[in-house]
XYZ file of N, CA, C and O in Angstrom:
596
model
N 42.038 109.864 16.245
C 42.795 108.967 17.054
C 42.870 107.635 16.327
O 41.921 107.025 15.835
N 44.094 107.297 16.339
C 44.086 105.822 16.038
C 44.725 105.082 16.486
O 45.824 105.398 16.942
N 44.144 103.522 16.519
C 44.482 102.299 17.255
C 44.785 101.482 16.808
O 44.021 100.652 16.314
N 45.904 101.419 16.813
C 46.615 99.616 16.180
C 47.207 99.045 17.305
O 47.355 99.594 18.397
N 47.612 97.665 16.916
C 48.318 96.499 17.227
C 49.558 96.704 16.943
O 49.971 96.597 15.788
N 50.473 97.089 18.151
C 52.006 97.485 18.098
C 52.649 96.338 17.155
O 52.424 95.128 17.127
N 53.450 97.073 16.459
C 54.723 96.631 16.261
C 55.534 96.434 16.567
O 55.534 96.666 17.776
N 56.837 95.938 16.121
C 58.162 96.030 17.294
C 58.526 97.498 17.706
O 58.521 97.775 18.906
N 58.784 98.275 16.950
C 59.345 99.749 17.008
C 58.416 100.286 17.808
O 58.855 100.674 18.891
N 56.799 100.491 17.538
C 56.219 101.140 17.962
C 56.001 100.615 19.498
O 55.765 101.373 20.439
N 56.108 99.337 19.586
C 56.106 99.101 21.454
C 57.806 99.377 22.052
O 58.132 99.756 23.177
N 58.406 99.152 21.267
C 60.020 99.743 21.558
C 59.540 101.417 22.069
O 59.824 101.855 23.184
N 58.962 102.014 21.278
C 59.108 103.437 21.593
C 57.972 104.190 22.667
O 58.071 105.223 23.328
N 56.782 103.125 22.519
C 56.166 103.523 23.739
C 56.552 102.861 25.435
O 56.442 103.413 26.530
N 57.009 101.534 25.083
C 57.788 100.977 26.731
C 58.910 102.303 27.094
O 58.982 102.898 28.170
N 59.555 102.498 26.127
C 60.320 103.630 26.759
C 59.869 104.914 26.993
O 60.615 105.656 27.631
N 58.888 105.296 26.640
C 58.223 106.562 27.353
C 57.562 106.499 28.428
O 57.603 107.419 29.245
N 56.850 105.417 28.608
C 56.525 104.664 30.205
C 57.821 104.416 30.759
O 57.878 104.993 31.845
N 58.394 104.093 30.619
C 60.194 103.283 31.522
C 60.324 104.793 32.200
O 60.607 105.112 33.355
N 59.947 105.755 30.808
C 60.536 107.559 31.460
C 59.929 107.936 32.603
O 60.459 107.945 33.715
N 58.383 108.372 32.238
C 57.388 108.623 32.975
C 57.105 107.489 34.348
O 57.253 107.838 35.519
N 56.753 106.344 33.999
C 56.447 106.008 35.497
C 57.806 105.391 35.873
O 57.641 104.782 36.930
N 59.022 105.298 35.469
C 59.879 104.735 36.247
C 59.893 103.049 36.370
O 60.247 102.474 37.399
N 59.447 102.357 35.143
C 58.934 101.333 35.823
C 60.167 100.632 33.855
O 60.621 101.050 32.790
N 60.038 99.401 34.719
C 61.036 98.089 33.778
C 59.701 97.545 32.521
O 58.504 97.350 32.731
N 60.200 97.467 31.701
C 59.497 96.800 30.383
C 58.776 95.653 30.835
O 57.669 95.555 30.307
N 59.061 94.776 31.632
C 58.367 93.714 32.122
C 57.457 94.117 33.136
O 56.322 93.640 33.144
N 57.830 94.958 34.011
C 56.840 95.859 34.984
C 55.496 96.562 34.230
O 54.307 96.365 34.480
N 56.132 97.484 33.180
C 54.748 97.319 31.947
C 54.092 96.428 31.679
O 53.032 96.163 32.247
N 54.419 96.014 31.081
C 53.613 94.580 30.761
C 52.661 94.232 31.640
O 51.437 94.190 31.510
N 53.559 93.918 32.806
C 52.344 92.852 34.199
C 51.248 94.346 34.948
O 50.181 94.342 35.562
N 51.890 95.113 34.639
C 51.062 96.576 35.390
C 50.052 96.759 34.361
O 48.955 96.969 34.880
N 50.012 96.756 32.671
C 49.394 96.767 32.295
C 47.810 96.032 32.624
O 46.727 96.517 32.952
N 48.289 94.601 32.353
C 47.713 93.249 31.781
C 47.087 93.329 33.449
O 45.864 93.440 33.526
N 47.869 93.278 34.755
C 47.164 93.502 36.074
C 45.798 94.570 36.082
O 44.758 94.231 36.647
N 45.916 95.694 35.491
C 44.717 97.034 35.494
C 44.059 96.558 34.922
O 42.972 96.394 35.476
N 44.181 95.998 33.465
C 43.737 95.537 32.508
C 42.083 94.729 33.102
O 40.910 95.084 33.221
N 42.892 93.506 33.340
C 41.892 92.600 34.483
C 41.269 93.198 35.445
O 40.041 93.243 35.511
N 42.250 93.845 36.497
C 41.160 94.587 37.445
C 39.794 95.216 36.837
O 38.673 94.891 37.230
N 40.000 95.964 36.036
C 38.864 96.776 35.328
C 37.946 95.746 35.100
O 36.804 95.847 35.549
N 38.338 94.661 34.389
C 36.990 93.551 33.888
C 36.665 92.883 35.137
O 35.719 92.117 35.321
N 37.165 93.093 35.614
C 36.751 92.217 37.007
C 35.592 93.039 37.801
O 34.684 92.356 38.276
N 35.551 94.311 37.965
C 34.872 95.023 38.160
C 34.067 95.284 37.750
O 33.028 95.433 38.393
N 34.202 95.540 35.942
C 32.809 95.297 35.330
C 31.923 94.231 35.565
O 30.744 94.571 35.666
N 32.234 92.728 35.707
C 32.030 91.681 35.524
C 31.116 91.689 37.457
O 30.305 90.895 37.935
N 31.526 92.495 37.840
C 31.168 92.515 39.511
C 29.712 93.436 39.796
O 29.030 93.241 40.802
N 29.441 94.222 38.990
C 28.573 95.051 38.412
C 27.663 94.329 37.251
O 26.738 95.046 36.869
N 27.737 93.262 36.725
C 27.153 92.767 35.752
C 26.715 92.914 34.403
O 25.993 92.218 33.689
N 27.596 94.467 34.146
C 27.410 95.062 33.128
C 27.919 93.879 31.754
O 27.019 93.214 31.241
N 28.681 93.785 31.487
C 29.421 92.683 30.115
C 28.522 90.822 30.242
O 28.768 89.852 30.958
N 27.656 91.030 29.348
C 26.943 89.239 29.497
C 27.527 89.045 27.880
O 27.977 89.723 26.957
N 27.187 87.622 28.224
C 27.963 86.589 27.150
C 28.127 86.973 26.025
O 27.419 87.927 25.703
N 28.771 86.608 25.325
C 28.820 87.304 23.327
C 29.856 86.359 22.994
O 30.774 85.888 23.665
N 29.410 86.156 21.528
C 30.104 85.404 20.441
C 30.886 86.633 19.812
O 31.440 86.252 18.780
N 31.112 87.901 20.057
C 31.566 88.346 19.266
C 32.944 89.073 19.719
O 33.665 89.701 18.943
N 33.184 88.891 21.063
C 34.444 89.271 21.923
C 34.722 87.608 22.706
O 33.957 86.735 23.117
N 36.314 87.762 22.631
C 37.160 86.472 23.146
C 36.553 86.761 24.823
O 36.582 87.910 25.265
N 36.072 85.721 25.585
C 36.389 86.306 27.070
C 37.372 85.793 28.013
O 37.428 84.759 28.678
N 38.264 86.982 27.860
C 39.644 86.653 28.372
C 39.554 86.967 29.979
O 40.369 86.499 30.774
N 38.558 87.743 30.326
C 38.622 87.833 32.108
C 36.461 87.680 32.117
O 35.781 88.572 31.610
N 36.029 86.828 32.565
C 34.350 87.468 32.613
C 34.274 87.136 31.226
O 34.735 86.123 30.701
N 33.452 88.372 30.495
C 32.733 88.276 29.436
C 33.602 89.330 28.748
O 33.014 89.676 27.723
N 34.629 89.910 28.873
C 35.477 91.285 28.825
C 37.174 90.420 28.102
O 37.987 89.599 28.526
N 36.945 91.376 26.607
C 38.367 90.908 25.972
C 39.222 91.954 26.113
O 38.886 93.130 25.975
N 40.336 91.566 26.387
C 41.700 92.171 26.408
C 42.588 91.803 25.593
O 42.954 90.682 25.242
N 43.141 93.544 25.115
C 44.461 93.416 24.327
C 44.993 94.970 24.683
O 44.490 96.034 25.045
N 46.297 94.449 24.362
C 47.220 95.286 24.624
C 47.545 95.757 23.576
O 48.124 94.975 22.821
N 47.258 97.634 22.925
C 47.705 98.471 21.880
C 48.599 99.498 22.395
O 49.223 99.933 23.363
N 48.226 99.651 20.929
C 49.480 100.998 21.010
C 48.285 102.232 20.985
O 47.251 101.811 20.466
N 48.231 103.124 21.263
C 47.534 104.509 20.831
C 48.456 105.797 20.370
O 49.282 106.456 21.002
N 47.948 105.896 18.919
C 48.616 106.734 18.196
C 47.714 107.716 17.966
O 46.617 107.360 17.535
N 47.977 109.245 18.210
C 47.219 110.169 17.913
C 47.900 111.262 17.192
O 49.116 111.134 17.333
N 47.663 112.042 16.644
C 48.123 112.815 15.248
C 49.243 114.084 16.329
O 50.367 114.417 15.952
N 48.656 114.550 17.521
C 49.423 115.724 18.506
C 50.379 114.815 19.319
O 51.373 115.340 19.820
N 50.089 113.117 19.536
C 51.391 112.687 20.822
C 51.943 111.807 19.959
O 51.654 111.441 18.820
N 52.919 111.501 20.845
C 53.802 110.174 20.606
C 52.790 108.903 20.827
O 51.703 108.990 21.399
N 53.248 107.920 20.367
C 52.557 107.221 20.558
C 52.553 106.090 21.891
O 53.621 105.506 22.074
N 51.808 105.877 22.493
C 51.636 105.410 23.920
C 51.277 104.184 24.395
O 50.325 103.750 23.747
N 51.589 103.551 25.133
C 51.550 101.640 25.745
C 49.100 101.941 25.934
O 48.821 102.875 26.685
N 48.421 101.539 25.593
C 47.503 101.467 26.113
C 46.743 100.060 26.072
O 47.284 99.088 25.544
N 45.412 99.981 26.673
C 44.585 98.531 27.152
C 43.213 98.851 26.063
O 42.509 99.846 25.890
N 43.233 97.887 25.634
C 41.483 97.965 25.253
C 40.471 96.625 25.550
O 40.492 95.431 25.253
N 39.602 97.506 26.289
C 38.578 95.990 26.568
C 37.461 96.537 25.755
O 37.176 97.667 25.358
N 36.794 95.077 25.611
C 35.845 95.221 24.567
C 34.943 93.903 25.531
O 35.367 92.892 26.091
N 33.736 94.403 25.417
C 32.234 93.501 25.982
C 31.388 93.669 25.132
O 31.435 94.303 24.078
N 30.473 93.003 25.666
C 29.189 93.312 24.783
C 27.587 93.811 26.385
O 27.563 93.160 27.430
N 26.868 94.620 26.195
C 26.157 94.895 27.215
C 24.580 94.505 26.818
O 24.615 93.891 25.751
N 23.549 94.611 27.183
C 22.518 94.677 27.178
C 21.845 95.148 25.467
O 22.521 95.985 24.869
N 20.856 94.734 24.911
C 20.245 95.357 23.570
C 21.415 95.320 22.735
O 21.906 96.247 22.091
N 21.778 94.187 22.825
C 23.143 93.442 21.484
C 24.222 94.911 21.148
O 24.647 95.173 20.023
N 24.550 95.839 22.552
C 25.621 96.944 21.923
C 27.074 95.990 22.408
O 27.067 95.067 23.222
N 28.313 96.536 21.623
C 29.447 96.549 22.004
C 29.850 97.909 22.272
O 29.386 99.029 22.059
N 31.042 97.338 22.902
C 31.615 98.662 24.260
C 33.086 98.173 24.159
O 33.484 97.020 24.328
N 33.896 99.402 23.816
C 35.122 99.592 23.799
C 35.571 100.475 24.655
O 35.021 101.571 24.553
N 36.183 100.408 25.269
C 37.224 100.728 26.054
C 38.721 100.762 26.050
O 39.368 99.786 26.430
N 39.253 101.807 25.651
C 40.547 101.980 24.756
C 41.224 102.946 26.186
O 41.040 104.153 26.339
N 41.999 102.069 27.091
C 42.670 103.147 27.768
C 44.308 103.492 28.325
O 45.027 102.697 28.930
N 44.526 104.378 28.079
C 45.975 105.101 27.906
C 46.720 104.098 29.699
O 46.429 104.027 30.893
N 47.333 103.771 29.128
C 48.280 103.315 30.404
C 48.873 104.286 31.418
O 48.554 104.304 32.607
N 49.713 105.044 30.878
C 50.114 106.396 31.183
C 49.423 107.397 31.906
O 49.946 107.940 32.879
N 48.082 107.735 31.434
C 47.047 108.347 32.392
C 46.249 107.567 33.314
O 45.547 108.137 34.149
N 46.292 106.574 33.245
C 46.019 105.079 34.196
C 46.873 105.124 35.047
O 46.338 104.995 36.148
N 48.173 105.267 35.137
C 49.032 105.418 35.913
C 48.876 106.592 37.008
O 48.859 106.413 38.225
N 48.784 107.620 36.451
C 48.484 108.991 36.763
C 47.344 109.006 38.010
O 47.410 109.593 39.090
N 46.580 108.393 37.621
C 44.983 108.350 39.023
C 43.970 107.300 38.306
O 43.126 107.635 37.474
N 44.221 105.812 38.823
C 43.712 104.717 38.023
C 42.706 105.154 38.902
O 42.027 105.425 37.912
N 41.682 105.604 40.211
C 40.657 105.349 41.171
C 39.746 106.168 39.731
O 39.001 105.650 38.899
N 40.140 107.457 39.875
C 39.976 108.626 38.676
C 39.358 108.072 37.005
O 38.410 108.345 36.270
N 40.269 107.369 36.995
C 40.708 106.944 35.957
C 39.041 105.964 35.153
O 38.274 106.322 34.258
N 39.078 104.615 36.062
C 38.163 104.087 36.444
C 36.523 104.216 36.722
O 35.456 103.669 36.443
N 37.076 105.315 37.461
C 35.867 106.108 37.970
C 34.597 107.355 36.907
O 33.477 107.832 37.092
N 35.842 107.418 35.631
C 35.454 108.399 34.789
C 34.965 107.013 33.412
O 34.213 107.261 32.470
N 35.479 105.943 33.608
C 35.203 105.279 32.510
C 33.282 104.676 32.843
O 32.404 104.595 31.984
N 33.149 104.346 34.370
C 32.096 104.299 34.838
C 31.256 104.876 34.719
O 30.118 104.426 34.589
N 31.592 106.125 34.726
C 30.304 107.175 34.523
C 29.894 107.082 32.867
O 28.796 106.829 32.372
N 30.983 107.334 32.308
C 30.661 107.478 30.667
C 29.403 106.197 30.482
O 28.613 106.490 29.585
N 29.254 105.532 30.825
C 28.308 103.976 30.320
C 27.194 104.614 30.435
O 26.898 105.020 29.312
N 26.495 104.889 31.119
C 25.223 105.234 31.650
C 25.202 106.232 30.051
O 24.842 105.736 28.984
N 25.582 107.420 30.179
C 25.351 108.370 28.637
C 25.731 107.472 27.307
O 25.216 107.651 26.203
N 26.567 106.633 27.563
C 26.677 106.150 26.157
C 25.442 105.082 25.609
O 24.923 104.708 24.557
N 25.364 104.894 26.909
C 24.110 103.252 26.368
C 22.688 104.146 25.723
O 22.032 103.728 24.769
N 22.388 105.452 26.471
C 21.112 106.158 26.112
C 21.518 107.088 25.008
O 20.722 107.918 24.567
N 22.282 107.012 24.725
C 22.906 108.075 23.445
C 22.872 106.861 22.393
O 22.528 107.388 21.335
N 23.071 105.445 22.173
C 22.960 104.694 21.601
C 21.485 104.172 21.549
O 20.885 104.158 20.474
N 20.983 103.804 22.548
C 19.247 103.934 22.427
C 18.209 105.174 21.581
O 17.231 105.104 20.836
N 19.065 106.332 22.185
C 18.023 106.739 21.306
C 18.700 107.142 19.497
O 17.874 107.433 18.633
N 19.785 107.114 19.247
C 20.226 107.129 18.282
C 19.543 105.895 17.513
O 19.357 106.087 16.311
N 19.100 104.520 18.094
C 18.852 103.693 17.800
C 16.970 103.918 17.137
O 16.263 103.535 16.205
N 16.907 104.629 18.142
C 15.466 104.622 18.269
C 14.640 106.036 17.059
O 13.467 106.140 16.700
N 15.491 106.651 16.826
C 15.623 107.274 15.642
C 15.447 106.746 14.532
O 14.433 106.774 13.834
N 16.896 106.018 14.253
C 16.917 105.498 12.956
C 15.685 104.352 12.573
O 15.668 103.788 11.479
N 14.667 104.101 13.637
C 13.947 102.877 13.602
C 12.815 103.331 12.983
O 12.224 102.784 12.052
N 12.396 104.879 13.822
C 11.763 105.738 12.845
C 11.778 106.537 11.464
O 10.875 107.187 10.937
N 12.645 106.371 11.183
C 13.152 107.044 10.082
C 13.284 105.941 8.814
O 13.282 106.420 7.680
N 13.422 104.175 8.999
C 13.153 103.284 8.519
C 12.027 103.233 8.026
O 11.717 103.238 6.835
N 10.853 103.138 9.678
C 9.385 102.744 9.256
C 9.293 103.811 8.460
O 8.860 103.440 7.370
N 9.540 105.225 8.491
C 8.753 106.692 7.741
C 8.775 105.446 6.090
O 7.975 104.779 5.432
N 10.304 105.787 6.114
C 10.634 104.996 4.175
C 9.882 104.239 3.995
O 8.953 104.380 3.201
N 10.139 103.009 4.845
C 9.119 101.695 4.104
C 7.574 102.360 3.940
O 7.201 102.414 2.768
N 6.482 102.948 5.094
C 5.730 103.162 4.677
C 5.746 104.340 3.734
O 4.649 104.882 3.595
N 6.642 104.796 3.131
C 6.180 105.997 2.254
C 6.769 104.888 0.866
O 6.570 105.415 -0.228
N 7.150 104.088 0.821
C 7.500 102.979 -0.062
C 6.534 102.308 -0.497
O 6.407 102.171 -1.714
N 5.606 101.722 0.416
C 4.754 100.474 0.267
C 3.730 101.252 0.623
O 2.832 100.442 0.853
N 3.251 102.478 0.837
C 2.255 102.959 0.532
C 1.981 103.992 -0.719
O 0.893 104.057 -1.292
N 2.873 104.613 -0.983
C 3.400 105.130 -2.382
C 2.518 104.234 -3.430
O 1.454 104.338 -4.040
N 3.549 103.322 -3.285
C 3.134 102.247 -4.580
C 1.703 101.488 -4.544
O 1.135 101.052 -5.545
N 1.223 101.407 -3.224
C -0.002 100.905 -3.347
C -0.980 101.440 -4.196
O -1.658 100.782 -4.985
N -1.057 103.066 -3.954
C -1.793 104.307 -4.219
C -1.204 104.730 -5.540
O -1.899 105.571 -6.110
N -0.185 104.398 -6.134
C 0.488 105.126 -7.583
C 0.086 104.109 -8.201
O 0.279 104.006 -9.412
């Protein structure tokens, strides 16, 4: 999957596949977007999940927003939102989501991005907590190596 920063053409060609699908005006995109967009951080921000960071703009809360394109190798390419925070134990958190299936069942929608946090933060802990071991193993097989050689 990949994520860029539309171009002219490429937001030309995804507003009009939204205009198709939800029926809705290029400017109606836009504010429907940039409206979910916020809602979502607002919610996070209500939950307390996203605290301060130097390393995301905070455009709603502690939660940056921008508006991409999502290009994937099987679709066309599609109007989507990405928020980006920062949470607890210095992780960042992206959130890359399709407008179009947002449209479809935002409660759903929402509701599935919620759940994912909880597995991602402990899938990152202990991934974390791995590599911490696998550090100390080296250094001490480093600096005890050489003590003893």
């Amino acid at each position: 999957m990949i994520h860029s920063t539309p171009d002219s053409s490429q937001q030309q060609r995804a507003r009009t596949a939204a205009r198709r699908l939800a029926g809705l005006q290029s400017r109606e995109i836009e504010k429907f977007a940039r409206d979910a967009a916020m809602g979502i951080a607002q919610e996070l921000m209500k939950h307390g999940i996203p605290i301060p960071s130097k390393r995301f703009r905070p455009d709603v809360g502690h939660v940056q927003i921008d508006m991409i394109i999502i290009e994937e190798k099987v679709t066309t390419p599609e109007p989507g939102m990405r928020l980006q925070f920062e949470v607890e134990g210095n992780m960042g958190v992206t959130f890359n989501v399709k407008l179009l299936e947002f449209l479809n069942d935002p409660t759903g929608y929402v509701t599935d991005l919620f759940k994912q946090l909880g597995p991602m933060r402990r899938n990152v802990q202990r991934l974390r907590t791995r590599k911490r071991a696998a550090d100390a193993a080296i250094y001490r097989a480093i600096t005890q190596g050489a003590a003893n050689g």
